[in-house]
Amino acid sequence: MTILSVLGGESSIGRVRFSTREAKQETRVTSVAGESLKAILAYQGAKGLFECLAEKYLLRGGISGVQPKVLVPERASSARGEEQALPLADLIVKSAPREFPTLAVNEFVCMSVVRACGIPTPKFYLSNDRRLFVVRRFDRASNGCALGFEDFAALSGKGTACKYEGSYEGVALRIAALISDESARAAALARMFDMVAISCMLGNGDAHLKNFGLLYEGAGTNVALAPAFDIVNTTCYIPEDGLALSLGGSKSFFASRLHLLDFANKCAMTAGSARRRIRHMIEVAHSVVADLDALVDEVPGLGLSLERELGSFRETFASSAY
């Protein structure tokens, strides 16, 4: 029960809390002033920094996922750049696992493509030594109040072990069922289409149920699809990798090009608007990858993988039949 109260304390993702009197006392005793984002990004030798942060903020809450990460309170800055003592926001600091030392660069490149395509993302940063990927958490309102967040594993009644089960069409159906406001539902479905399409184009084989979620205020008010997060190219590590969830009954990246327009229909989009959106994202992705070529070259196989995936989409959607 004590472990649960620590991992489900005031800093945990979303609004659900679990606490005991002892855990609350421990939190007060171990409260700290927070860290400077500028210092985190500029630190040389980020491996040692991450270990230090992980030890220092171990009791601030658990964050799911395979990639090592820690939730760090950010020390706010005034308009004049002076650091204040009170932490007002949180940063998710992600370190690359030993087997994928350039994963932070990979994620920065892919998330830069996503952002440039006009898909909402949290604010994110790459440390100067390329070892850390830092993200501002998105489950807090501007006044610091916690927003509700539920990922689609939970919304589908599945545990973490089943996060690769299901389909993107199934996620779209749940979005349509759970968001009652018509305009909000249309916006969420259009964003879902964009997020699935860009994951296919970037060779992201890890877009599973826990990497999509709903944000909301109150009891189901102002419900919206959460921003895109955790998007990386996985085919540079696993050339034969496939989609995390099925699309059109298949997990093949090759087949995804053929099924995206059908998926658009599930997202209440016309084939014409989906086709224009896909073509736009292809061109934006090519441009961003070219602009970040020096970073792309730091990740073995990333350039070739992105060229292959984006090239196949460009070839398919250049055809008048699509």
PDB file of C-alpha atoms in Angstrom:
ATOM      1  CA  MET A   1       0.000   0.000   0.000  1.00  0.00           C
ATOM      2  CA  THR A   2       2.911   2.345   0.707  1.00  0.00           C
ATOM      3  CA  ILE A   3       4.423   1.676  -2.731  1.00  0.00           C
ATOM      4  CA  LEU A   4       1.051   2.347  -4.360  1.00  0.00           C
ATOM      5  CA  SER A   5       0.681   5.615  -2.462  1.00  0.00           C
ATOM      6  CA  VAL A   6       4.143   6.733  -3.629  1.00  0.00           C
ATOM      7  CA  LEU A   7       3.584   5.872  -7.303  1.00  0.00           C
ATOM      8  CA  GLY A   8       0.048   7.272  -7.241  1.00  0.00           C
ATOM      9  CA  GLY A   9       0.829  10.464  -5.357  1.00  0.00           C
ATOM     10  CA  GLU A  10       0.394  14.109  -6.256  1.00  0.00           C
ATOM     11  CA  SER A  11       2.772  13.972  -9.231  1.00  0.00           C
ATOM     12  CA  SER A  12       1.295  10.972 -11.028  1.00  0.00           C
ATOM     13  CA  ILE A  13      -0.061  11.257 -14.560  1.00  0.00           C
ATOM     14  CA  GLY A  14      -3.698  12.372 -14.785  1.00  0.00           C
ATOM     15  CA  ARG A  15      -5.962  13.101 -11.814  1.00  0.00           C
ATOM     16  CA  VAL A  16      -6.335   9.748 -10.050  1.00  0.00           C
ATOM     17  CA  ARG A  17      -4.624   9.799  -6.670  1.00  0.00           C
ATOM     18  CA  PHE A  18      -3.925   7.277  -3.947  1.00  0.00           C
ATOM     19  CA  SER A  19      -2.388   8.343  -0.670  1.00  0.00           C
ATOM     20  CA  THR A  20      -1.855   7.461   2.959  1.00  0.00           C
ATOM     21  CA  ARG A  21      -1.159   9.800   5.842  1.00  0.00           C
ATOM     22  CA  GLU A  22       2.421   8.510   6.064  1.00  0.00           C
ATOM     23  CA  ALA A  23       3.019   9.095   2.338  1.00  0.00           C
ATOM     24  CA  LYS A  24       1.747  12.686   2.589  1.00  0.00           C
ATOM     25  CA  GLN A  25       4.137  13.356   5.463  1.00  0.00           C
ATOM     26  CA  GLU A  26       7.029  11.830   3.503  1.00  0.00           C
ATOM     27  CA  THR A  27       6.195  14.023   0.482  1.00  0.00           C
ATOM     28  CA  ARG A  28       6.322  17.157   2.595  1.00  0.00           C
ATOM     29  CA  VAL A  29       9.655  16.184   4.112  1.00  0.00           C
ATOM     30  CA  THR A  30      11.310  15.446   0.767  1.00  0.00           C
ATOM     31  CA  SER A  31       9.924  18.419  -1.212  1.00  0.00           C
ATOM     32  CA  VAL A  32      12.571  20.288  -3.205  1.00  0.00           C
ATOM     33  CA  ALA A  33      12.908  23.493  -5.183  1.00  0.00           C
ATOM     34  CA  GLY A  34      13.163  21.825  -8.570  1.00  0.00           C
ATOM     35  CA  GLU A  35      15.600  21.927 -11.496  1.00  0.00           C
ATOM     36  CA  SER A  36      16.359  24.410 -14.252  1.00  0.00           C
ATOM     37  CA  LEU A  37      15.412  23.252 -17.774  1.00  0.00           C
ATOM     38  CA  LYS A  38      18.330  25.264 -19.161  1.00  0.00           C
ATOM     39  CA  ALA A  39      20.774  23.508 -16.835  1.00  0.00           C
ATOM     40  CA  ILE A  40      19.398  20.052 -17.692  1.00  0.00           C
ATOM     41  CA  LEU A  41      19.787  20.682 -21.422  1.00  0.00           C
ATOM     42  CA  ALA A  42      23.280  22.169 -21.083  1.00  0.00           C
ATOM     43  CA  TYR A  43      24.690  19.550 -18.698  1.00  0.00           C
ATOM     44  CA  GLN A  44      27.646  17.631 -20.094  1.00  0.00           C
ATOM     45  CA  GLY A  45      27.629  13.921 -19.386  1.00  0.00           C
ATOM     46  CA  ALA A  46      23.860  13.468 -19.213  1.00  0.00           C
ATOM     47  CA  LYS A  47      24.110   9.795 -18.269  1.00  0.00           C
ATOM     48  CA  GLY A  48      25.353  10.783 -14.845  1.00  0.00           C
ATOM     49  CA  LEU A  49      22.762  13.559 -14.661  1.00  0.00           C
ATOM     50  CA  PHE A  50      19.873  11.203 -15.407  1.00  0.00           C
ATOM     51  CA  GLU A  51      20.983   8.790 -12.691  1.00  0.00           C
ATOM     52  CA  CYS A  52      21.203  11.689 -10.242  1.00  0.00           C
ATOM     53  CA  LEU A  53      17.724  12.958 -11.153  1.00  0.00           C
ATOM     54  CA  ALA A  54      16.241   9.461 -10.984  1.00  0.00           C
ATOM     55  CA  GLU A  55      17.605   8.971  -7.479  1.00  0.00           C
ATOM     56  CA  LYS A  56      16.613  12.457  -6.324  1.00  0.00           C
ATOM     57  CA  TYR A  57      13.016  12.290  -7.607  1.00  0.00           C
ATOM     58  CA  LEU A  58      12.360   8.576  -7.231  1.00  0.00           C
ATOM     59  CA  LEU A  59       9.393   9.185  -4.905  1.00  0.00           C
ATOM     60  CA  ARG A  60       7.573  11.712  -7.095  1.00  0.00           C
ATOM     61  CA  GLY A  61       5.480   9.174  -9.017  1.00  0.00           C
ATOM     62  CA  GLY A  62       5.692   6.405 -11.560  1.00  0.00           C
ATOM     63  CA  ILE A  63       5.642   6.842 -15.350  1.00  0.00           C
ATOM     64  CA  SER A  64       4.927   3.817 -17.487  1.00  0.00           C
ATOM     65  CA  GLY A  65       6.969   2.671 -20.453  1.00  0.00           C
ATOM     66  CA  VAL A  66      10.108   0.735 -21.316  1.00  0.00           C
ATOM     67  CA  GLN A  67      12.308   3.793 -21.843  1.00  0.00           C
ATOM     68  CA  PRO A  68      13.997   5.062 -18.642  1.00  0.00           C
ATOM     69  CA  LYS A  69      12.301   8.281 -17.555  1.00  0.00           C
ATOM     70  CA  VAL A  70      11.841  10.446 -14.485  1.00  0.00           C
ATOM     71  CA  LEU A  71       9.396  13.201 -13.550  1.00  0.00           C
ATOM     72  CA  VAL A  72      11.341  16.302 -12.498  1.00  0.00           C
ATOM     73  CA  PRO A  73       9.861  19.506 -11.002  1.00  0.00           C
ATOM     74  CA  GLU A  74      10.975  22.516 -13.014  1.00  0.00           C
ATOM     75  CA  ARG A  75      12.263  25.604 -11.278  1.00  0.00           C
ATOM     76  CA  ALA A  76      10.344  28.491 -12.858  1.00  0.00           C
ATOM     77  CA  SER A  77      12.022  31.612 -14.239  1.00  0.00           C
ATOM     78  CA  SER A  78      10.822  35.197 -14.004  1.00  0.00           C
ATOM     79  CA  ALA A  79      10.456  37.526 -16.982  1.00  0.00           C
ATOM     80  CA  ARG A  80      14.037  38.696 -16.359  1.00  0.00           C
ATOM     81  CA  GLY A  81      15.335  35.135 -16.454  1.00  0.00           C
ATOM     82  CA  GLU A  82      15.808  34.878 -12.686  1.00  0.00           C
ATOM     83  CA  GLU A  83      15.026  31.469 -11.242  1.00  0.00           C
ATOM     84  CA  GLN A  84      12.300  31.303  -8.608  1.00  0.00           C
ATOM     85  CA  ALA A  85      12.338  28.827  -5.774  1.00  0.00           C
ATOM     86  CA  LEU A  86       8.851  27.423  -6.331  1.00  0.00           C
ATOM     87  CA  PRO A  87       8.499  24.668  -8.950  1.00  0.00           C
ATOM     88  CA  LEU A  88       5.379  25.374 -11.038  1.00  0.00           C
ATOM     89  CA  ALA A  89       5.621  22.683 -13.703  1.00  0.00           C
ATOM     90  CA  ASP A  90       7.006  19.239 -14.341  1.00  0.00           C
ATOM     91  CA  LEU A  91       9.396  17.906 -16.953  1.00  0.00           C
ATOM     92  CA  ILE A  92       9.568  14.304 -18.118  1.00  0.00           C
ATOM     93  CA  VAL A  93      13.258  13.551 -18.639  1.00  0.00           C
ATOM     94  CA  LYS A  94      13.869  10.500 -20.818  1.00  0.00           C
ATOM     95  CA  SER A  95      17.195   8.722 -21.161  1.00  0.00           C
ATOM     96  CA  ALA A  96      18.128   6.278 -23.907  1.00  0.00           C
ATOM     97  CA  PRO A  97      18.362   2.598 -22.915  1.00  0.00           C
ATOM     98  CA  ARG A  98      21.793   1.010 -23.267  1.00  0.00           C
ATOM     99  CA  GLU A  99      20.878  -0.948 -26.409  1.00  0.00           C
ATOM    100  CA  PHE A 100      19.598   2.195 -28.203  1.00  0.00           C
ATOM    101  CA  PRO A 101      21.997   5.009 -27.198  1.00  0.00           C
ATOM    102  CA  THR A 102      20.729   7.477 -29.821  1.00  0.00           C
ATOM    103  CA  LEU A 103      17.019   7.021 -29.089  1.00  0.00           C
ATOM    104  CA  ALA A 104      16.686  10.607 -27.786  1.00  0.00           C
ATOM    105  CA  VAL A 105      17.843  11.952 -31.164  1.00  0.00           C
ATOM    106  CA  ASN A 106      15.486   9.583 -32.984  1.00  0.00           C
ATOM    107  CA  GLU A 107      12.523  10.800 -30.934  1.00  0.00           C
ATOM    108  CA  PHE A 108      13.475  14.463 -31.361  1.00  0.00           C
ATOM    109  CA  VAL A 109      13.622  14.089 -35.160  1.00  0.00           C
ATOM    110  CA  CYS A 110      10.310  12.226 -35.381  1.00  0.00           C
ATOM    111  CA  MET A 111       8.502  14.523 -32.962  1.00  0.00           C
ATOM    112  CA  SER A 112       9.831  17.523 -34.913  1.00  0.00           C
ATOM    113  CA  VAL A 113       8.169  16.081 -38.020  1.00  0.00           C
ATOM    114  CA  VAL A 114       4.923  15.565 -36.114  1.00  0.00           C
ATOM    115  CA  ARG A 115       4.925  19.137 -34.808  1.00  0.00           C
ATOM    116  CA  ALA A 116       5.726  20.593 -38.226  1.00  0.00           C
ATOM    117  CA  CYS A 117       2.738  18.714 -39.676  1.00  0.00           C
ATOM    118  CA  GLY A 118       0.470  20.710 -37.379  1.00  0.00           C
ATOM    119  CA  ILE A 119      -0.297  17.827 -35.027  1.00  0.00           C
ATOM    120  CA  PRO A 120      -0.416  19.058 -31.398  1.00  0.00           C
ATOM    121  CA  THR A 121       2.508  17.877 -29.265  1.00  0.00           C
ATOM    122  CA  PRO A 122       3.818  18.746 -25.813  1.00  0.00           C
ATOM    123  CA  LYS A 123       6.800  21.098 -25.812  1.00  0.00           C
ATOM    124  CA  PHE A 124       9.954  19.019 -26.118  1.00  0.00           C
ATOM    125  CA  TYR A 125      13.721  19.518 -26.101  1.00  0.00           C
ATOM    126  CA  LEU A 126      16.932  17.633 -26.885  1.00  0.00           C
ATOM    127  CA  SER A 127      19.883  18.049 -24.522  1.00  0.00           C
ATOM    128  CA  ASN A 128      23.048  19.551 -25.962  1.00  0.00           C
ATOM    129  CA  ASP A 129      24.928  16.265 -25.680  1.00  0.00           C
ATOM    130  CA  ARG A 130      22.033  14.390 -27.400  1.00  0.00           C
ATOM    131  CA  ARG A 131      21.535  11.966 -24.496  1.00  0.00           C
ATOM    132  CA  LEU A 132      18.268  13.260 -23.015  1.00  0.00           C
ATOM    133  CA  PHE A 133      14.850  13.958 -24.520  1.00  0.00           C
ATOM    134  CA  VAL A 134      12.867  16.310 -22.286  1.00  0.00           C
ATOM    135  CA  VAL A 135       9.092  16.810 -22.526  1.00  0.00           C
ATOM    136  CA  ARG A 136       6.744  19.140 -20.682  1.00  0.00           C
ATOM    137  CA  ARG A 137       3.834  17.177 -19.280  1.00  0.00           C
ATOM    138  CA  PHE A 138       0.507  17.879 -20.959  1.00  0.00           C
ATOM    139  CA  ASP A 139      -1.908  16.694 -18.259  1.00  0.00           C
ATOM    140  CA  ARG A 140      -1.860  19.984 -16.378  1.00  0.00           C
ATOM    141  CA  ALA A 141      -3.896  23.125 -17.098  1.00  0.00           C
ATOM    142  CA  SER A 142      -2.172  26.511 -17.342  1.00  0.00           C
ATOM    143  CA  ASN A 143      -3.032  27.157 -13.685  1.00  0.00           C
ATOM    144  CA  GLY A 144      -1.347  23.916 -12.636  1.00  0.00           C
ATOM    145  CA  CYS A 145      -4.543  21.959 -11.958  1.00  0.00           C
ATOM    146  CA  ALA A 146      -4.486  18.297 -12.964  1.00  0.00           C
ATOM    147  CA  LEU A 147      -6.476  17.242 -16.020  1.00  0.00           C
ATOM    148  CA  GLY A 148      -8.028  13.825 -16.321  1.00  0.00           C
ATOM    149  CA  PHE A 149      -6.059  11.472 -18.584  1.00  0.00           C
ATOM    150  CA  GLU A 150      -6.960   7.947 -19.617  1.00  0.00           C
ATOM    151  CA  ASP A 151      -5.060   5.983 -22.237  1.00  0.00           C
ATOM    152  CA  PHE A 152      -6.838   3.651 -24.623  1.00  0.00           C
ATOM    153  CA  ALA A 153      -5.591   0.519 -22.929  1.00  0.00           C
ATOM    154  CA  ALA A 154      -7.587   1.555 -19.860  1.00  0.00           C
ATOM    155  CA  LEU A 155     -10.495   2.787 -21.989  1.00  0.00           C
ATOM    156  CA  SER A 156     -10.516  -0.596 -23.748  1.00  0.00           C
ATOM    157  CA  GLY A 157     -10.487  -2.521 -20.470  1.00  0.00           C
ATOM    158  CA  LYS A 158      -6.997  -3.908 -21.133  1.00  0.00           C
ATOM    159  CA  GLY A 159      -3.937  -4.098 -18.926  1.00  0.00           C
ATOM    160  CA  THR A 160      -0.454  -3.007 -19.947  1.00  0.00           C
ATOM    161  CA  ALA A 161       0.417  -6.521 -21.123  1.00  0.00           C
ATOM    162  CA  CYS A 162      -2.348  -6.248 -23.744  1.00  0.00           C
ATOM    163  CA  LYS A 163      -1.406  -2.814 -25.104  1.00  0.00           C
ATOM    164  CA  TYR A 164      -0.527  -4.297 -28.525  1.00  0.00           C
ATOM    165  CA  GLU A 165      -3.937  -5.920 -28.893  1.00  0.00           C
ATOM    166  CA  GLY A 166      -6.649  -4.249 -30.952  1.00  0.00           C
ATOM    167  CA  SER A 167      -6.891  -1.956 -33.933  1.00  0.00           C
ATOM    168  CA  TYR A 168      -6.685   1.716 -34.797  1.00  0.00           C
ATOM    169  CA  GLU A 169     -10.264   1.451 -36.065  1.00  0.00           C
ATOM    170  CA  GLY A 170     -11.244   0.296 -32.584  1.00  0.00           C
ATOM    171  CA  VAL A 171      -9.623   3.367 -31.038  1.00  0.00           C
ATOM    172  CA  ALA A 172     -11.527   5.601 -33.485  1.00  0.00           C
ATOM    173  CA  LEU A 173     -14.799   3.911 -32.560  1.00  0.00           C
ATOM    174  CA  ARG A 174     -14.148   4.552 -28.865  1.00  0.00           C
ATOM    175  CA  ILE A 175     -13.331   8.193 -29.553  1.00  0.00           C
ATOM    176  CA  ALA A 176     -16.652   8.557 -31.378  1.00  0.00           C
ATOM    177  CA  ALA A 177     -18.485   6.888 -28.483  1.00  0.00           C
ATOM    178  CA  LEU A 178     -16.803   8.784 -25.648  1.00  0.00           C
ATOM    179  CA  ILE A 179     -16.823  12.366 -26.963  1.00  0.00           C
ATOM    180  CA  SER A 180     -20.395  13.624 -27.074  1.00  0.00           C
ATOM    181  CA  ASP A 181     -19.743  17.148 -28.354  1.00  0.00           C
ATOM    182  CA  GLU A 182     -19.955  17.033 -32.149  1.00  0.00           C
ATOM    183  CA  SER A 183     -17.196  19.538 -32.962  1.00  0.00           C
ATOM    184  CA  ALA A 184     -14.847  18.094 -30.319  1.00  0.00           C
ATOM    185  CA  ARG A 185     -15.495  14.592 -31.646  1.00  0.00           C
ATOM    186  CA  ALA A 186     -14.731  15.634 -35.231  1.00  0.00           C
ATOM    187  CA  ALA A 187     -11.501  17.351 -34.129  1.00  0.00           C
ATOM    188  CA  ALA A 188     -10.395  14.301 -32.116  1.00  0.00           C
ATOM    189  CA  LEU A 189     -11.091  11.888 -34.979  1.00  0.00           C
ATOM    190  CA  ALA A 190      -9.216  14.081 -37.469  1.00  0.00           C
ATOM    191  CA  ARG A 191      -6.261  14.228 -35.079  1.00  0.00           C
ATOM    192  CA  MET A 192      -6.402  10.466 -34.605  1.00  0.00           C
ATOM    193  CA  PHE A 193      -6.188  10.011 -38.366  1.00  0.00           C
ATOM    194  CA  ASP A 194      -3.167  12.330 -38.517  1.00  0.00           C
ATOM    195  CA  MET A 195      -1.405  10.536 -35.670  1.00  0.00           C
ATOM    196  CA  VAL A 196      -1.903   7.097 -37.208  1.00  0.00           C
ATOM    197  CA  ALA A 197      -0.915   8.314 -40.679  1.00  0.00           C
ATOM    198  CA  ILE A 198       2.294  10.002 -39.510  1.00  0.00           C
ATOM    199  CA  SER A 199       3.221   6.933 -37.438  1.00  0.00           C
ATOM    200  CA  CYS A 200       2.899   4.816 -40.586  1.00  0.00           C
ATOM    201  CA  MET A 201       4.989   7.283 -42.626  1.00  0.00           C
ATOM    202  CA  LEU A 202       7.733   7.451 -39.985  1.00  0.00           C
ATOM    203  CA  GLY A 203       7.957   3.694 -39.454  1.00  0.00           C
ATOM    204  CA  ASN A 204       6.752   3.922 -35.850  1.00  0.00           C
ATOM    205  CA  GLY A 205       5.987   0.395 -34.713  1.00  0.00           C
ATOM    206  CA  ASP A 206       5.275   1.393 -31.120  1.00  0.00           C
ATOM    207  CA  ALA A 207       2.004   3.353 -31.499  1.00  0.00           C
ATOM    208  CA  HIS A 208       0.163   1.050 -29.095  1.00  0.00           C
ATOM    209  CA  LEU A 209      -2.959   1.613 -26.992  1.00  0.00           C
ATOM    210  CA  LYS A 210      -1.113   3.382 -24.174  1.00  0.00           C
ATOM    211  CA  ASN A 211       0.322   5.967 -26.577  1.00  0.00           C
ATOM    212  CA  PHE A 212      -3.125   7.402 -27.304  1.00  0.00           C
ATOM    213  CA  GLY A 213      -5.381   8.896 -24.663  1.00  0.00           C
ATOM    214  CA  LEU A 214      -8.145  11.310 -23.765  1.00  0.00           C
ATOM    215  CA  LEU A 215      -7.776  14.494 -21.711  1.00  0.00           C
ATOM    216  CA  TYR A 216     -10.764  16.011 -19.925  1.00  0.00           C
ATOM    217  CA  GLU A 217     -11.904  18.448 -17.284  1.00  0.00           C
ATOM    218  CA  GLY A 218     -14.571  17.799 -14.688  1.00  0.00           C
ATOM    219  CA  ALA A 219     -16.761  14.730 -15.112  1.00  0.00           C
ATOM    220  CA  GLY A 220     -16.278  14.141 -18.808  1.00  0.00           C
ATOM    221  CA  THR A 221     -16.340  17.822 -19.817  1.00  0.00           C
ATOM    222  CA  ASN A 222     -14.105  19.342 -22.515  1.00  0.00           C
ATOM    223  CA  VAL A 223     -12.945  15.902 -23.649  1.00  0.00           C
ATOM    224  CA  ALA A 224     -10.184  15.911 -26.277  1.00  0.00           C
ATOM    225  CA  LEU A 225      -7.600  13.573 -27.738  1.00  0.00           C
ATOM    226  CA  ALA A 226      -4.274  14.012 -25.961  1.00  0.00           C
ATOM    227  CA  PRO A 227      -1.342  15.481 -27.911  1.00  0.00           C
ATOM    228  CA  ALA A 228       0.943  13.140 -29.843  1.00  0.00           C
ATOM    229  CA  PHE A 229       3.812  11.699 -27.797  1.00  0.00           C
ATOM    230  CA  ASP A 230       6.345   8.836 -27.823  1.00  0.00           C
ATOM    231  CA  ILE A 231       6.693   8.754 -31.618  1.00  0.00           C
ATOM    232  CA  VAL A 232       9.953   7.228 -32.893  1.00  0.00           C
ATOM    233  CA  ASN A 233      11.159   5.341 -35.952  1.00  0.00           C
ATOM    234  CA  THR A 234      11.479   1.680 -34.935  1.00  0.00           C
ATOM    235  CA  THR A 235      12.352   0.194 -38.327  1.00  0.00           C
ATOM    236  CA  CYS A 236      15.924   1.497 -38.089  1.00  0.00           C
ATOM    237  CA  TYR A 237      16.334  -0.962 -35.174  1.00  0.00           C
ATOM    238  CA  ILE A 238      13.994  -3.701 -36.411  1.00  0.00           C
ATOM    239  CA  PRO A 239      13.837  -3.526 -40.245  1.00  0.00           C
ATOM    240  CA  GLU A 240      10.946  -5.999 -40.401  1.00  0.00           C
ATOM    241  CA  ASP A 241       8.943  -4.276 -37.679  1.00  0.00           C
ATOM    242  CA  GLY A 242       5.210  -3.762 -38.128  1.00  0.00           C
ATOM    243  CA  LEU A 243       2.436  -1.604 -36.702  1.00  0.00           C
ATOM    244  CA  ALA A 244       1.681  -1.899 -33.003  1.00  0.00           C
ATOM    245  CA  LEU A 245      -2.051  -2.259 -33.697  1.00  0.00           C
ATOM    246  CA  SER A 246      -3.797  -3.555 -36.788  1.00  0.00           C
ATOM    247  CA  LEU A 247      -5.024  -1.285 -39.576  1.00  0.00           C
ATOM    248  CA  GLY A 248      -7.410  -2.795 -42.095  1.00  0.00           C
ATOM    249  CA  GLY A 249      -6.788  -6.179 -40.493  1.00  0.00           C
ATOM    250  CA  SER A 250      -3.009  -6.001 -41.012  1.00  0.00           C
ATOM    251  CA  LYS A 251       0.037  -4.821 -39.084  1.00  0.00           C
ATOM    252  CA  SER A 252       2.158  -4.375 -42.210  1.00  0.00           C
ATOM    253  CA  PHE A 253       3.636  -0.934 -42.905  1.00  0.00           C
ATOM    254  CA  PHE A 254       3.351  -1.738 -46.598  1.00  0.00           C
ATOM    255  CA  ALA A 255      -0.362  -2.508 -46.288  1.00  0.00           C
ATOM    256  CA  SER A 256      -0.971   0.631 -44.207  1.00  0.00           C
ATOM    257  CA  ARG A 257      -0.630   2.726 -47.367  1.00  0.00           C
ATOM    258  CA  LEU A 258      -3.581   0.839 -48.831  1.00  0.00           C
ATOM    259  CA  HIS A 259      -5.775   1.010 -45.723  1.00  0.00           C
ATOM    260  CA  LEU A 260      -5.355   4.641 -44.622  1.00  0.00           C
ATOM    261  CA  LEU A 261      -8.147   5.970 -46.831  1.00  0.00           C
ATOM    262  CA  ASP A 262     -10.533   3.362 -45.422  1.00  0.00           C
ATOM    263  CA  PHE A 263      -9.406   4.401 -41.950  1.00  0.00           C
ATOM    264  CA  ALA A 264     -10.212   8.016 -42.865  1.00  0.00           C
ATOM    265  CA  ASN A 265     -13.826   6.943 -43.296  1.00  0.00           C
ATOM    266  CA  LYS A 266     -13.795   5.567 -39.734  1.00  0.00           C
ATOM    267  CA  CYS A 267     -12.532   8.999 -38.661  1.00  0.00           C
ATOM    268  CA  ALA A 268     -15.443  10.766 -40.413  1.00  0.00           C
ATOM    269  CA  MET A 269     -13.168  12.193 -43.106  1.00  0.00           C
ATOM    270  CA  THR A 270     -13.671  12.099 -46.860  1.00  0.00           C
ATOM    271  CA  ALA A 271     -11.144  10.258 -49.005  1.00  0.00           C
ATOM    272  CA  GLY A 272     -10.279  13.512 -50.756  1.00  0.00           C
ATOM    273  CA  SER A 273      -9.469  15.421 -47.567  1.00  0.00           C
ATOM    274  CA  ALA A 274      -7.497  12.456 -46.204  1.00  0.00           C
ATOM    275  CA  ARG A 275      -5.526  12.179 -49.436  1.00  0.00           C
ATOM    276  CA  ARG A 276      -4.628  15.891 -49.352  1.00  0.00           C
ATOM    277  CA  ARG A 277      -3.640  15.619 -45.694  1.00  0.00           C
ATOM    278  CA  ILE A 278      -1.388  12.626 -46.367  1.00  0.00           C
ATOM    279  CA  ARG A 279       0.346  14.336 -49.279  1.00  0.00           C
ATOM    280  CA  HIS A 280       0.912  17.439 -47.169  1.00  0.00           C
ATOM    281  CA  MET A 281       2.449  15.405 -44.329  1.00  0.00           C
ATOM    282  CA  ILE A 282       4.715  13.548 -46.745  1.00  0.00           C
ATOM    283  CA  GLU A 283       6.154  16.804 -48.071  1.00  0.00           C
ATOM    284  CA  VAL A 284       6.518  18.322 -44.600  1.00  0.00           C
ATOM    285  CA  ALA A 285       8.270  15.187 -43.333  1.00  0.00           C
ATOM    286  CA  HIS A 286      10.742  15.211 -46.222  1.00  0.00           C
ATOM    287  CA  SER A 287      11.516  18.874 -45.553  1.00  0.00           C
ATOM    288  CA  VAL A 288      12.050  18.455 -41.802  1.00  0.00           C
ATOM    289  CA  VAL A 289      14.235  15.368 -42.237  1.00  0.00           C
ATOM    290  CA  ALA A 290      16.362  17.283 -44.759  1.00  0.00           C
ATOM    291  CA  ASP A 291      16.698  20.242 -42.366  1.00  0.00           C
ATOM    292  CA  LEU A 292      17.748  17.913 -39.515  1.00  0.00           C
ATOM    293  CA  ASP A 293      20.094  15.797 -41.620  1.00  0.00           C
ATOM    294  CA  ALA A 294      23.014  16.258 -39.217  1.00  0.00           C
ATOM    295  CA  LEU A 295      20.935  14.833 -36.353  1.00  0.00           C
ATOM    296  CA  VAL A 296      19.499  12.072 -38.550  1.00  0.00           C
ATOM    297  CA  ASP A 297      23.036  10.942 -39.390  1.00  0.00           C
ATOM    298  CA  GLU A 298      23.754  10.425 -35.676  1.00  0.00           C
ATOM    299  CA  VAL A 299      21.262   7.541 -35.515  1.00  0.00           C
ATOM    300  CA  PRO A 300      22.528   4.453 -37.396  1.00  0.00           C
ATOM    301  CA  GLY A 301      20.067   3.479 -40.116  1.00  0.00           C
ATOM    302  CA  LEU A 302      17.560   6.261 -39.379  1.00  0.00           C
ATOM    303  CA  GLY A 303      18.111   8.160 -42.630  1.00  0.00           C
ATOM    304  CA  LEU A 304      17.701   5.071 -44.797  1.00  0.00           C
ATOM    305  CA  SER A 305      14.667   3.922 -42.845  1.00  0.00           C
ATOM    306  CA  LEU A 306      12.885   7.275 -43.104  1.00  0.00           C
ATOM    307  CA  GLU A 307      13.783   7.536 -46.784  1.00  0.00           C
ATOM    308  CA  ARG A 308      12.321   4.098 -47.403  1.00  0.00           C
ATOM    309  CA  GLU A 309       9.076   4.658 -45.500  1.00  0.00           C
ATOM    310  CA  LEU A 310       8.436   8.194 -46.760  1.00  0.00           C
ATOM    311  CA  GLY A 311       9.453   7.252 -50.295  1.00  0.00           C
ATOM    312  CA  SER A 312       6.951   4.409 -50.431  1.00  0.00           C
ATOM    313  CA  PHE A 313       4.158   6.726 -49.293  1.00  0.00           C
ATOM    314  CA  ARG A 314       5.137   9.400 -51.794  1.00  0.00           C
ATOM    315  CA  GLU A 315       5.155   6.827 -54.592  1.00  0.00           C
ATOM    316  CA  THR A 316       1.744   5.467 -53.607  1.00  0.00           C
ATOM    317  CA  PHE A 317      -0.025   8.806 -53.129  1.00  0.00           C
ATOM    318  CA  ALA A 318       1.533  10.419 -56.191  1.00  0.00           C
ATOM    319  CA  SER A 319      -0.658   8.081 -58.225  1.00  0.00           C
ATOM    320  CA  SER A 320      -3.938   9.516 -59.472  1.00  0.00           C
ATOM    321  CA  ALA A 321      -5.620   6.390 -58.111  1.00  0.00           C
ATOM    322  CA  TYR A 322      -4.900   7.682 -54.602  1.00  0.00           C
TER     323      TYR A 322
END
